[in-house]
PDB file of C-alpha atoms in Angstrom:
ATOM      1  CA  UNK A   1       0.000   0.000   0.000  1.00  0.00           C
ATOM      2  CA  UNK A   2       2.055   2.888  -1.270  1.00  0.00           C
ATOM      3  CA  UNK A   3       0.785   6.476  -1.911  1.00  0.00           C
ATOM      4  CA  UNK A   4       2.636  11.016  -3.600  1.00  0.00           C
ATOM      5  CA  UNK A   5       3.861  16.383  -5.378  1.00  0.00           C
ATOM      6  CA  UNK A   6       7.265  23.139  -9.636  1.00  0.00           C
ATOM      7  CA  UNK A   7       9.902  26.735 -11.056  1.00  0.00           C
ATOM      8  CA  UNK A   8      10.771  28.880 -13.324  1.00  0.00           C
ATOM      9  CA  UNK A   9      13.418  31.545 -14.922  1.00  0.00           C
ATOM     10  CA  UNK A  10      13.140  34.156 -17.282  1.00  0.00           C
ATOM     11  CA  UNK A  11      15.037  36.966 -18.715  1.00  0.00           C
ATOM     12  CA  UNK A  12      14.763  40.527 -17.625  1.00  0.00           C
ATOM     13  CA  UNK A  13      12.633  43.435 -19.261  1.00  0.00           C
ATOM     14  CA  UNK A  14      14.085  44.706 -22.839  1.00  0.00           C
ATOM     15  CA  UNK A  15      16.843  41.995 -22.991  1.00  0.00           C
ATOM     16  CA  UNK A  16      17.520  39.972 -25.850  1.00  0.00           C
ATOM     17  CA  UNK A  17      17.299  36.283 -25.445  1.00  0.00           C
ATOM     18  CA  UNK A  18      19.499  35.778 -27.886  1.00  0.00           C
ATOM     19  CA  UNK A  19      22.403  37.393 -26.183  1.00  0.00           C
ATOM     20  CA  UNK A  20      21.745  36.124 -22.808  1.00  0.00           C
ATOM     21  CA  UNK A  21      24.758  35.597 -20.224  1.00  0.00           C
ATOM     22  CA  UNK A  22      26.603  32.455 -19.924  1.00  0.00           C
ATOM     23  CA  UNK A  23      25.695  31.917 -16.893  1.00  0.00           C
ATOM     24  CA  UNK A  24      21.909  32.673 -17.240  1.00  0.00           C
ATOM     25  CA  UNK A  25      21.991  29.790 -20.136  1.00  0.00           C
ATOM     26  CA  UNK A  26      23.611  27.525 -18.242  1.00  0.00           C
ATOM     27  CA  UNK A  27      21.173  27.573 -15.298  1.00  0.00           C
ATOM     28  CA  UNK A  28      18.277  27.198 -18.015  1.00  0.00           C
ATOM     29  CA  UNK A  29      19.748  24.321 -19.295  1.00  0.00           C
ATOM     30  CA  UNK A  30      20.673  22.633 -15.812  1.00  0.00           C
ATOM     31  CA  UNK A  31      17.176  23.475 -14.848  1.00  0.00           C
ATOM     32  CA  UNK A  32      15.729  21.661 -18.201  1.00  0.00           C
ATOM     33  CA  UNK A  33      18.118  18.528 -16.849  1.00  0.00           C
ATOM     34  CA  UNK A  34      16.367  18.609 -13.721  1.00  0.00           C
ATOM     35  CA  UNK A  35      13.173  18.876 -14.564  1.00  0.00           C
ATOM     36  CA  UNK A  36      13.944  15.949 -17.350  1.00  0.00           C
ATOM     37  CA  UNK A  37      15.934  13.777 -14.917  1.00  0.00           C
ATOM     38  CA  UNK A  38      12.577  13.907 -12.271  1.00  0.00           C
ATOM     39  CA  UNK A  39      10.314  13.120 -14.984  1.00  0.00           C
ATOM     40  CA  UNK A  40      12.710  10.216 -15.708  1.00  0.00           C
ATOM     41  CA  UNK A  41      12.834   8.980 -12.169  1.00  0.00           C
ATOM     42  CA  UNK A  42       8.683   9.560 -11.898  1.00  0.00           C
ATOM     43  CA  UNK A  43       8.329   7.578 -14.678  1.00  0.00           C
ATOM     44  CA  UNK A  44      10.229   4.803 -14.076  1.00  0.00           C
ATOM     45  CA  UNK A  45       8.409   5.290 -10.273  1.00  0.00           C
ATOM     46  CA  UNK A  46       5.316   4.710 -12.058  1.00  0.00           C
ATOM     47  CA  UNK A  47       6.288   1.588 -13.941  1.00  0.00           C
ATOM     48  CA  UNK A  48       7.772   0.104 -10.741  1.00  0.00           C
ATOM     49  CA  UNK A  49       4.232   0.827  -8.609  1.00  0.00           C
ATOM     50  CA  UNK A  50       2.356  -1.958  -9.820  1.00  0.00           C
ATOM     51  CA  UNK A  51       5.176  -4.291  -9.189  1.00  0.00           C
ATOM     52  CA  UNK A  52       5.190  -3.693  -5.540  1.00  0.00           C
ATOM     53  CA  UNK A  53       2.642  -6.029  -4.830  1.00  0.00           C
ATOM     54  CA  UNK A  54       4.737  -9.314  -5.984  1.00  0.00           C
ATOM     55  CA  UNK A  55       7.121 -10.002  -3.421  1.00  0.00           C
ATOM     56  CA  UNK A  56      11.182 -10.169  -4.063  1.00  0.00           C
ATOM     57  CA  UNK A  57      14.201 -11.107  -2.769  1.00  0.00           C
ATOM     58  CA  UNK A  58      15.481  -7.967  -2.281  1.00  0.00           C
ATOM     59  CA  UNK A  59      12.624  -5.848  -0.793  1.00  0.00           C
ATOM     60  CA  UNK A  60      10.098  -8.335   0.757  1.00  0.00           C
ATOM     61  CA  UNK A  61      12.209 -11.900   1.771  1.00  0.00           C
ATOM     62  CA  UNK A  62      10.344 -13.039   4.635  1.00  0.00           C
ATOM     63  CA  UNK A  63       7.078 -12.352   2.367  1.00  0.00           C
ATOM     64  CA  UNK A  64       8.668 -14.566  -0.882  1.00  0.00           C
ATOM     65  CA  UNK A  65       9.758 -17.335   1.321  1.00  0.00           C
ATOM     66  CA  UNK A  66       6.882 -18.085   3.725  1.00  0.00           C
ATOM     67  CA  UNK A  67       4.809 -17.516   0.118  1.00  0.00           C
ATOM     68  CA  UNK A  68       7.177 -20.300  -1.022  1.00  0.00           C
ATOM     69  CA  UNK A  69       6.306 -22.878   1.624  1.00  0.00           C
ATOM     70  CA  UNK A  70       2.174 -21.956   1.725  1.00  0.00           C
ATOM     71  CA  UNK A  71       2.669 -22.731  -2.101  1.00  0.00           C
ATOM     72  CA  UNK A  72       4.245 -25.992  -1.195  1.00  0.00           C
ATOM     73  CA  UNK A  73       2.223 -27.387   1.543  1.00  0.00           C
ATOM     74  CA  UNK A  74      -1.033 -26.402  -0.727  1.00  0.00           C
ATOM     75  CA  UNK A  75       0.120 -28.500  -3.479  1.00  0.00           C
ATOM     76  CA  UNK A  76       1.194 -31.004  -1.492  1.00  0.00           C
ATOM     77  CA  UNK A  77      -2.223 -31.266   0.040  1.00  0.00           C
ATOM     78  CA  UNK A  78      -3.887 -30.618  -3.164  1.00  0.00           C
ATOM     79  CA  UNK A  79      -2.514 -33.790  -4.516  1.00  0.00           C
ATOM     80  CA  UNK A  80      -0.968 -36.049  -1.788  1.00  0.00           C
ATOM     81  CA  UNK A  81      -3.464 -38.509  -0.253  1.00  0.00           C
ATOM     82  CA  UNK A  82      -6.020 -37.166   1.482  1.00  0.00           C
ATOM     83  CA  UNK A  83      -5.895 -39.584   4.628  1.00  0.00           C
ATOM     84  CA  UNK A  84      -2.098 -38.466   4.802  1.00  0.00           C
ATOM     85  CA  UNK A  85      -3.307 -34.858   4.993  1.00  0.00           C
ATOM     86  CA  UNK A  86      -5.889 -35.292   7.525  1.00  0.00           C
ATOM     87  CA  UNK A  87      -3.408 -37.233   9.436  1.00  0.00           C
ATOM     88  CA  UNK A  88      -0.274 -34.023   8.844  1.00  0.00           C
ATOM     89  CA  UNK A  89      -3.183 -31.499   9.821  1.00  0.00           C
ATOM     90  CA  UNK A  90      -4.323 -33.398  12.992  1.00  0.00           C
ATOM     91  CA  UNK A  91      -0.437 -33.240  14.286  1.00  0.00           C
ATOM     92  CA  UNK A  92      -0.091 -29.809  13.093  1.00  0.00           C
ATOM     93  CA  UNK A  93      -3.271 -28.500  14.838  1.00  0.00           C
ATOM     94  CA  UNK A  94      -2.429 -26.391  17.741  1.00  0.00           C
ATOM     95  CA  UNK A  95      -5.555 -27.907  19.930  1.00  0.00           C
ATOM     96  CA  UNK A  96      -4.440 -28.258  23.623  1.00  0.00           C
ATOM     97  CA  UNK A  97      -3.666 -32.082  23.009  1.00  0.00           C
ATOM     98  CA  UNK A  98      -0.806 -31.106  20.719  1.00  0.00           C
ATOM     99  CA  UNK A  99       0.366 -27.818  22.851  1.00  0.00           C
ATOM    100  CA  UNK A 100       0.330 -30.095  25.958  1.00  0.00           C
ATOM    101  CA  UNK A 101       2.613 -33.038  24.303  1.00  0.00           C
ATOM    102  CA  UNK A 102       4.849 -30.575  21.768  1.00  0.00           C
ATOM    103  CA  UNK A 103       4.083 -26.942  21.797  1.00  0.00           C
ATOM    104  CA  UNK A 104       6.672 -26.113  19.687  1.00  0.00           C
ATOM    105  CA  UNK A 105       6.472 -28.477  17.147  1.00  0.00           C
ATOM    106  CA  UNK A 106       2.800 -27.507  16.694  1.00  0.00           C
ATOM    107  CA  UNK A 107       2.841 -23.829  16.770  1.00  0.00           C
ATOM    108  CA  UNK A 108       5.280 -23.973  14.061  1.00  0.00           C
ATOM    109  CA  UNK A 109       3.687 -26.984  11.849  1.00  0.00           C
ATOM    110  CA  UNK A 110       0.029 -25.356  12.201  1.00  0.00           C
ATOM    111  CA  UNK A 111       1.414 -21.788   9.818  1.00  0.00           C
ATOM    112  CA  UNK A 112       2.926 -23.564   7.075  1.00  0.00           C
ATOM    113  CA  UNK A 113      -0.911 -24.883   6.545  1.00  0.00           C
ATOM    114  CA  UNK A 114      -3.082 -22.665   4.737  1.00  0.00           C
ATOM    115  CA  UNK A 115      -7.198 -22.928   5.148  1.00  0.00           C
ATOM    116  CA  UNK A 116      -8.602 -23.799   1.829  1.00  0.00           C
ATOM    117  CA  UNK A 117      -5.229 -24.829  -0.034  1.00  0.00           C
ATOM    118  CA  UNK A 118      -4.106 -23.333  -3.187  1.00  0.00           C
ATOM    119  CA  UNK A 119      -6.927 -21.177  -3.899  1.00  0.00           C
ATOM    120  CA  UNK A 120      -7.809 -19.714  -0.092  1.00  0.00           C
ATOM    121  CA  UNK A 121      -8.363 -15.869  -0.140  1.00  0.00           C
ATOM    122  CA  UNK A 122      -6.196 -15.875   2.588  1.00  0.00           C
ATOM    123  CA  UNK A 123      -2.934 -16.374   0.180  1.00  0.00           C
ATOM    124  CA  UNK A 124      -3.727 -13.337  -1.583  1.00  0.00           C
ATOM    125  CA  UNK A 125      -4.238 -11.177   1.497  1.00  0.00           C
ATOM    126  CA  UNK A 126      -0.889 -12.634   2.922  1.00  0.00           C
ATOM    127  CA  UNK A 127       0.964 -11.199  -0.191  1.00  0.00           C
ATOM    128  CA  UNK A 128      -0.527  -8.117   0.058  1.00  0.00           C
ATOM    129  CA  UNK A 129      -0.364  -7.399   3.897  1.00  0.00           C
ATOM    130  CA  UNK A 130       2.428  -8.836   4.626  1.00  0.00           C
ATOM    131  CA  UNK A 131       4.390  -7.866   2.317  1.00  0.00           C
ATOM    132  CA  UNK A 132       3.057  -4.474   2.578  1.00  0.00           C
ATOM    133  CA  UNK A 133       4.247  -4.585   6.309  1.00  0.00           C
ATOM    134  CA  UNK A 134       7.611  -6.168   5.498  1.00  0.00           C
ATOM    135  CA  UNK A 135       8.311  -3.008   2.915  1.00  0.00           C
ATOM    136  CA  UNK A 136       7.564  -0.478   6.204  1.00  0.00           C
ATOM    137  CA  UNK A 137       9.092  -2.478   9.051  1.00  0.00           C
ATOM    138  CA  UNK A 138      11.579  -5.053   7.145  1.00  0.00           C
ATOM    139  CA  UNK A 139      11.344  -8.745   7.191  1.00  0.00           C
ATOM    140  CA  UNK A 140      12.514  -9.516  10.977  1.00  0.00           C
ATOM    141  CA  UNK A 141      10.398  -7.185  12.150  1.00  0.00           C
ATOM    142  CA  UNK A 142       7.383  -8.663  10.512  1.00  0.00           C
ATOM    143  CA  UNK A 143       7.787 -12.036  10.844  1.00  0.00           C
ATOM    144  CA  UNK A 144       8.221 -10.839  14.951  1.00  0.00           C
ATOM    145  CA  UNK A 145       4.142  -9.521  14.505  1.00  0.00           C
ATOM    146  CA  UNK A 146       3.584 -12.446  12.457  1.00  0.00           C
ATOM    147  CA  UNK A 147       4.938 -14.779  15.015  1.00  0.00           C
ATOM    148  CA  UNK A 148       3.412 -12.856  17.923  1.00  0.00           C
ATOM    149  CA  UNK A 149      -0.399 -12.759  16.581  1.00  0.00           C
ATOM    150  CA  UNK A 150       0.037 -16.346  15.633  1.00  0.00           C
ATOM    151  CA  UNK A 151       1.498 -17.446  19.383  1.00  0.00           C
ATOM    152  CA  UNK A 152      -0.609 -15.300  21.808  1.00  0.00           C
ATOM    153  CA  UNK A 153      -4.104 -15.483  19.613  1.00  0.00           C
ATOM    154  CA  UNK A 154      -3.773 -19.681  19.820  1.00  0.00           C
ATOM    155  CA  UNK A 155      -2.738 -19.792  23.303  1.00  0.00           C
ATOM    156  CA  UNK A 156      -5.350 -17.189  24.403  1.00  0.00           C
ATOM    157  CA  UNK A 157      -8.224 -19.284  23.070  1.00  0.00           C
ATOM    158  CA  UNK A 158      -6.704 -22.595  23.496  1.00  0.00           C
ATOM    159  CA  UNK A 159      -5.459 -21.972  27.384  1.00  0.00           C
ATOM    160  CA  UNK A 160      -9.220 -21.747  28.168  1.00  0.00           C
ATOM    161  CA  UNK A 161     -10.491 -24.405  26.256  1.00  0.00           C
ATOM    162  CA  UNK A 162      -7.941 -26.800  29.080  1.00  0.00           C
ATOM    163  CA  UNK A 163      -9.291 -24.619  31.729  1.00  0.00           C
ATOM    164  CA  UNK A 164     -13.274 -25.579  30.977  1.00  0.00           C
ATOM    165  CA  UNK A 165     -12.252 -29.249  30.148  1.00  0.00           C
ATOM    166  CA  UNK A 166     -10.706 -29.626  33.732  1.00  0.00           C
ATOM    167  CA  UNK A 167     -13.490 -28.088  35.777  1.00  0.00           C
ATOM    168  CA  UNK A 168     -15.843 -30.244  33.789  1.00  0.00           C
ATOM    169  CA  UNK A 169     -17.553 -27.674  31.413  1.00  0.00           C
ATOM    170  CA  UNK A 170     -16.355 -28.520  28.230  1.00  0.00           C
ATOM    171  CA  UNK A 171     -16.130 -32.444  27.151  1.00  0.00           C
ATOM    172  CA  UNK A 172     -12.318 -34.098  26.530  1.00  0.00           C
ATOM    173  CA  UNK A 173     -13.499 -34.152  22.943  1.00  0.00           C
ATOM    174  CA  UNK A 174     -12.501 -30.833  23.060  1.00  0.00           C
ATOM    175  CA  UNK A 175      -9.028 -31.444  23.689  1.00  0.00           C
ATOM    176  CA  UNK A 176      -8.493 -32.383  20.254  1.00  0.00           C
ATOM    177  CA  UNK A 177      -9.851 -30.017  17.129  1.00  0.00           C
ATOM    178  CA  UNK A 178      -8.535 -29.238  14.101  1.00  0.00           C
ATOM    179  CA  UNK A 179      -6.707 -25.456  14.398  1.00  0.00           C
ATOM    180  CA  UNK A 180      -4.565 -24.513  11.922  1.00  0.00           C
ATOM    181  CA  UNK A 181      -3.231 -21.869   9.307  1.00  0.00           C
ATOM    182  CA  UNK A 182      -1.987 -18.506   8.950  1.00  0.00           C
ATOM    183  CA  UNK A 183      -4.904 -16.170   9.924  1.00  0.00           C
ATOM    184  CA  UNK A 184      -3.925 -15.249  13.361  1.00  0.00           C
ATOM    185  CA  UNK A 185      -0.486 -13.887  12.174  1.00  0.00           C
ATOM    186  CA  UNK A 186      -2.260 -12.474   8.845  1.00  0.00           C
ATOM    187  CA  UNK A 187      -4.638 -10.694  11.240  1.00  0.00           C
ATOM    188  CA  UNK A 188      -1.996  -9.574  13.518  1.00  0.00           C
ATOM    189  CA  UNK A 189      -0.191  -7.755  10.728  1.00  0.00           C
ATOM    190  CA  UNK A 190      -3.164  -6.501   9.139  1.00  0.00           C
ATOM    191  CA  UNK A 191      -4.243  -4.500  12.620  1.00  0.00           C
ATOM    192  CA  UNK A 192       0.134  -3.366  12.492  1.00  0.00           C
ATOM    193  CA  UNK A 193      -0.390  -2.147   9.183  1.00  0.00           C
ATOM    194  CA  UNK A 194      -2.986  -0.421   9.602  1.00  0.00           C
ATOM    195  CA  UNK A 195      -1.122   1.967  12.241  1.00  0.00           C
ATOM    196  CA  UNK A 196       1.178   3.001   9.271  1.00  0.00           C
ATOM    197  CA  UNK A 197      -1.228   4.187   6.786  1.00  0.00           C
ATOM    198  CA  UNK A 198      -3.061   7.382   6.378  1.00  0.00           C
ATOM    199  CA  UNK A 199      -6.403   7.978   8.664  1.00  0.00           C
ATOM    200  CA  UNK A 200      -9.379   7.267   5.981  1.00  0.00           C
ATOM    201  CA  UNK A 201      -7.434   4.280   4.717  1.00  0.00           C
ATOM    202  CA  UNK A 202      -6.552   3.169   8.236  1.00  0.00           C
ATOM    203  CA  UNK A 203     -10.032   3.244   9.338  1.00  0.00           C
ATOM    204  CA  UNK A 204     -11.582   1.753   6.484  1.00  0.00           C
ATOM    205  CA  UNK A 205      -9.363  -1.087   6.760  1.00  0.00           C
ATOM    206  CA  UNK A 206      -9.857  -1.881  10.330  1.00  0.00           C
ATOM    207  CA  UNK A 207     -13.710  -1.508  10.009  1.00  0.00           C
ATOM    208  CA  UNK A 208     -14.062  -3.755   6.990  1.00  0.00           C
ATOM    209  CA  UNK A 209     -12.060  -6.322   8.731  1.00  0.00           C
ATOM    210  CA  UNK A 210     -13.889  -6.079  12.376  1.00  0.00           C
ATOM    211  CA  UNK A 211     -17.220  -6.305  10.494  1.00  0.00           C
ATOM    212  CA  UNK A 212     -16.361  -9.425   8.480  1.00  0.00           C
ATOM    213  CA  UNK A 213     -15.065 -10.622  11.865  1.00  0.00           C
ATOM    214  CA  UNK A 214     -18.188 -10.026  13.703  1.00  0.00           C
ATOM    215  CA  UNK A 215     -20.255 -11.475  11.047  1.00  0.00           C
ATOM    216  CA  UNK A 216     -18.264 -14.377  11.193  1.00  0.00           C
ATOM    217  CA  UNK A 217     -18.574 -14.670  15.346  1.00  0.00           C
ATOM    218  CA  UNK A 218     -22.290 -13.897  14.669  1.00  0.00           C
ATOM    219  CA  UNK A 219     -23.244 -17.009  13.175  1.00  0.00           C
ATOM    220  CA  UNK A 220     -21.753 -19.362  15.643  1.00  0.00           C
ATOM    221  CA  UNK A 221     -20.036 -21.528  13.646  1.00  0.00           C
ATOM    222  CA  UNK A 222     -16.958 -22.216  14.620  1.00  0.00           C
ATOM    223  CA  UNK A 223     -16.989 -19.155  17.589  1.00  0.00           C
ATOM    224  CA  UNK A 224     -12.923 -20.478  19.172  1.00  0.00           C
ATOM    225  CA  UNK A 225     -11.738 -19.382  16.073  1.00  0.00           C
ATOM    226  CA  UNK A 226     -13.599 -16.059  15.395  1.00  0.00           C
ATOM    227  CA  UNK A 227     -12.773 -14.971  19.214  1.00  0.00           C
ATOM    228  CA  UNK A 228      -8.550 -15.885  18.201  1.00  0.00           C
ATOM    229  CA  UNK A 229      -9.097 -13.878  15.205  1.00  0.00           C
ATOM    230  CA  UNK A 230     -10.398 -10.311  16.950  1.00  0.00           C
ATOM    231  CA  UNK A 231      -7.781 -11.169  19.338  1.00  0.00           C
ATOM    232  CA  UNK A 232      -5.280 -11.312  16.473  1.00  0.00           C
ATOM    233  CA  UNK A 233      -5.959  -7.975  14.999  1.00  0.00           C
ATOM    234  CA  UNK A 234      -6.184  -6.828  18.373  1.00  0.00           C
ATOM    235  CA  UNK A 235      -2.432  -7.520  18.816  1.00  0.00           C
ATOM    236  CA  UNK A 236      -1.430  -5.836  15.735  1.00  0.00           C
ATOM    237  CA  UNK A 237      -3.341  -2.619  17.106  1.00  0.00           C
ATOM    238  CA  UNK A 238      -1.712  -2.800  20.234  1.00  0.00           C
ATOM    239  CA  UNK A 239       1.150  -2.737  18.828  1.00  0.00           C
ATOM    240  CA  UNK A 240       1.135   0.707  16.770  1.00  0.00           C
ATOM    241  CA  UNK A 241       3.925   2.321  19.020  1.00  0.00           C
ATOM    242  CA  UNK A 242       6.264  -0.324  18.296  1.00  0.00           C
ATOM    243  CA  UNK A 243       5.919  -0.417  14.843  1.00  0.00           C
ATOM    244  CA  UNK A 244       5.282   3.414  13.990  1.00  0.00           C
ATOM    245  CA  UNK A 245       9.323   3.815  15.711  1.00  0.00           C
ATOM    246  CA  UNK A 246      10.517   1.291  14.120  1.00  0.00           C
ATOM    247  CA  UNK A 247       9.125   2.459  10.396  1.00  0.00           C
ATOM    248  CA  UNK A 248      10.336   6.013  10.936  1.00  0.00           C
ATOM    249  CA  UNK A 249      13.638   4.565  11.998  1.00  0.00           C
ATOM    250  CA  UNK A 250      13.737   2.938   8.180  1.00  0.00           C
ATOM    251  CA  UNK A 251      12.214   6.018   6.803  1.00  0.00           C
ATOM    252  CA  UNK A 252      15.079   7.406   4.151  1.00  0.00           C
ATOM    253  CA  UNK A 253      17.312  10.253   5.553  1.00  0.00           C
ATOM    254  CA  UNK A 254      18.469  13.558   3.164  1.00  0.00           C
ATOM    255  CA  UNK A 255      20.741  10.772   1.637  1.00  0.00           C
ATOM    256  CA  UNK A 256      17.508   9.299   0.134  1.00  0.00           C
ATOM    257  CA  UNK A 257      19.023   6.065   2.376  1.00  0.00           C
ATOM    258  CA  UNK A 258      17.339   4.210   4.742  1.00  0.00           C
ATOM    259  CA  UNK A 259      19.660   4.424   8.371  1.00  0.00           C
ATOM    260  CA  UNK A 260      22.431   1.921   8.137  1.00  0.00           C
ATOM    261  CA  UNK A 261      20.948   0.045  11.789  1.00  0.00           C
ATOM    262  CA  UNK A 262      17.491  -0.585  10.482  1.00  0.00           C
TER     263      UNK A 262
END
């Protein structure tokens, strides 16, 4: 999500352009070369724009290689067996079972799953918030949001789902449930985002997404899931002081360079 901005000289009263100073025809022409070279640069600005979205090596690596591994895992579970993918998803899923046994293992293996394989929505949105983030913040930085919405939103809603089951109010069945993909971190740096953008867009963005949220809760469908993902884009909210000091630290100096520590 990228967004953008005049002189003049002239020849005094009665004098003859013809016979105009050295130095008065040099400025002209160095002005002409400006004016020329920033048309240049806006043009080839303008070409570059629409490429911004498709992630690279060199501006958005975090957003290329976890692209790289959803595209992977989708076609593996687009044409692998399908037992062997419901068996892969039911160790991946970060239900309490698995966080009780291997918490690691399972927060990691439940994000390189994406809900609805090869064609979700949700790969789309990745490449365009993520790597919108990662262009702002850089990659560490985003895969730390990433990594944060993904951890705290699953052990936020799974944490009381062991609480209920041991006091008796939930069923063991509950212990075990299918819980994976990338929407918590999406979500996460979706609310981040939207702390770098201007006000209208800002806005827009996070009332679009908290509607379709609450629609989803609304209908009661899978309500674990719709709670973790407010929670998610809560977390990227929260954390708009973070990552508005960390973007102006990357913000280009007179140099036109970003600072050499960011």
């Amino acid at each position: 999500m990228t967004w953008t901005r005049a002189v003049g000289t002239g020849a005094a009263a009665g004098s003859d352009p013809a016979v105009r100073s050295p130095r008065v025809a040099e400025g002209s022409r160095v002005a002409e070369g400006s004016r020329a070279g920033r048309g240049g640069r806006a043009g080839r600005a303008s070409a570059r724009g629409p490429a911004r979205v498709v992630p690279s090596p060199r501006a958005t690596p975090f957003t290329l290689c976890y692209a790289l591994v959803l595209l992977g895992t989708g076609l593996f579970s687009h044409l692998a067996d399908p037992d062997l993918v419901r068996d892969l998803l039911a160790h991946s899923s970060t239900d309490v079972a698995n966080l009780a046994h291997r918490p690691l293992l399972s927060l990691v293996a439940s994000a390189v799953w994406v809900a609805g394989g090869l064609l979700s929505p949700y790969i789309v949105a990745f490449l365009a918030v993520v790597g919108a983030l990662e262009r702002k913040l850089g990659g560490l930085r985003t895969a730390g949001i990433f990594l944060l919405g993904h951890v705290l939103a699953t052990l936020m809603t799974e944490l009381p789902v062991a609480a209920s089951v041991a006091v008796g109010q939930l069923p063991d069945s509950s212990l075990r449930r299918l819980d994976y993909g990338i929407s918590y971190g999406l979500l996460a740096c979706a609310g981040a985002l939207a702390g770098l953008v201007r006000p209208w867009l800002r806005w827009t963005l996070l009332g679009g997404i908290t509607a379709a949220l609450l629609a989803d809760l609304a209908e009661f469908t899978d309500p674990l899931t719709d709670w973790g993902h407010l929670l998610a884009l809560a977390i990227g909210v929260l954390a708009w002081p973070y990552v508005r000091r960390a973007a102006q630290r990357r913000e280009p100096g007179p140099s036109g360079r970003a600072p050499r520590s960011a």
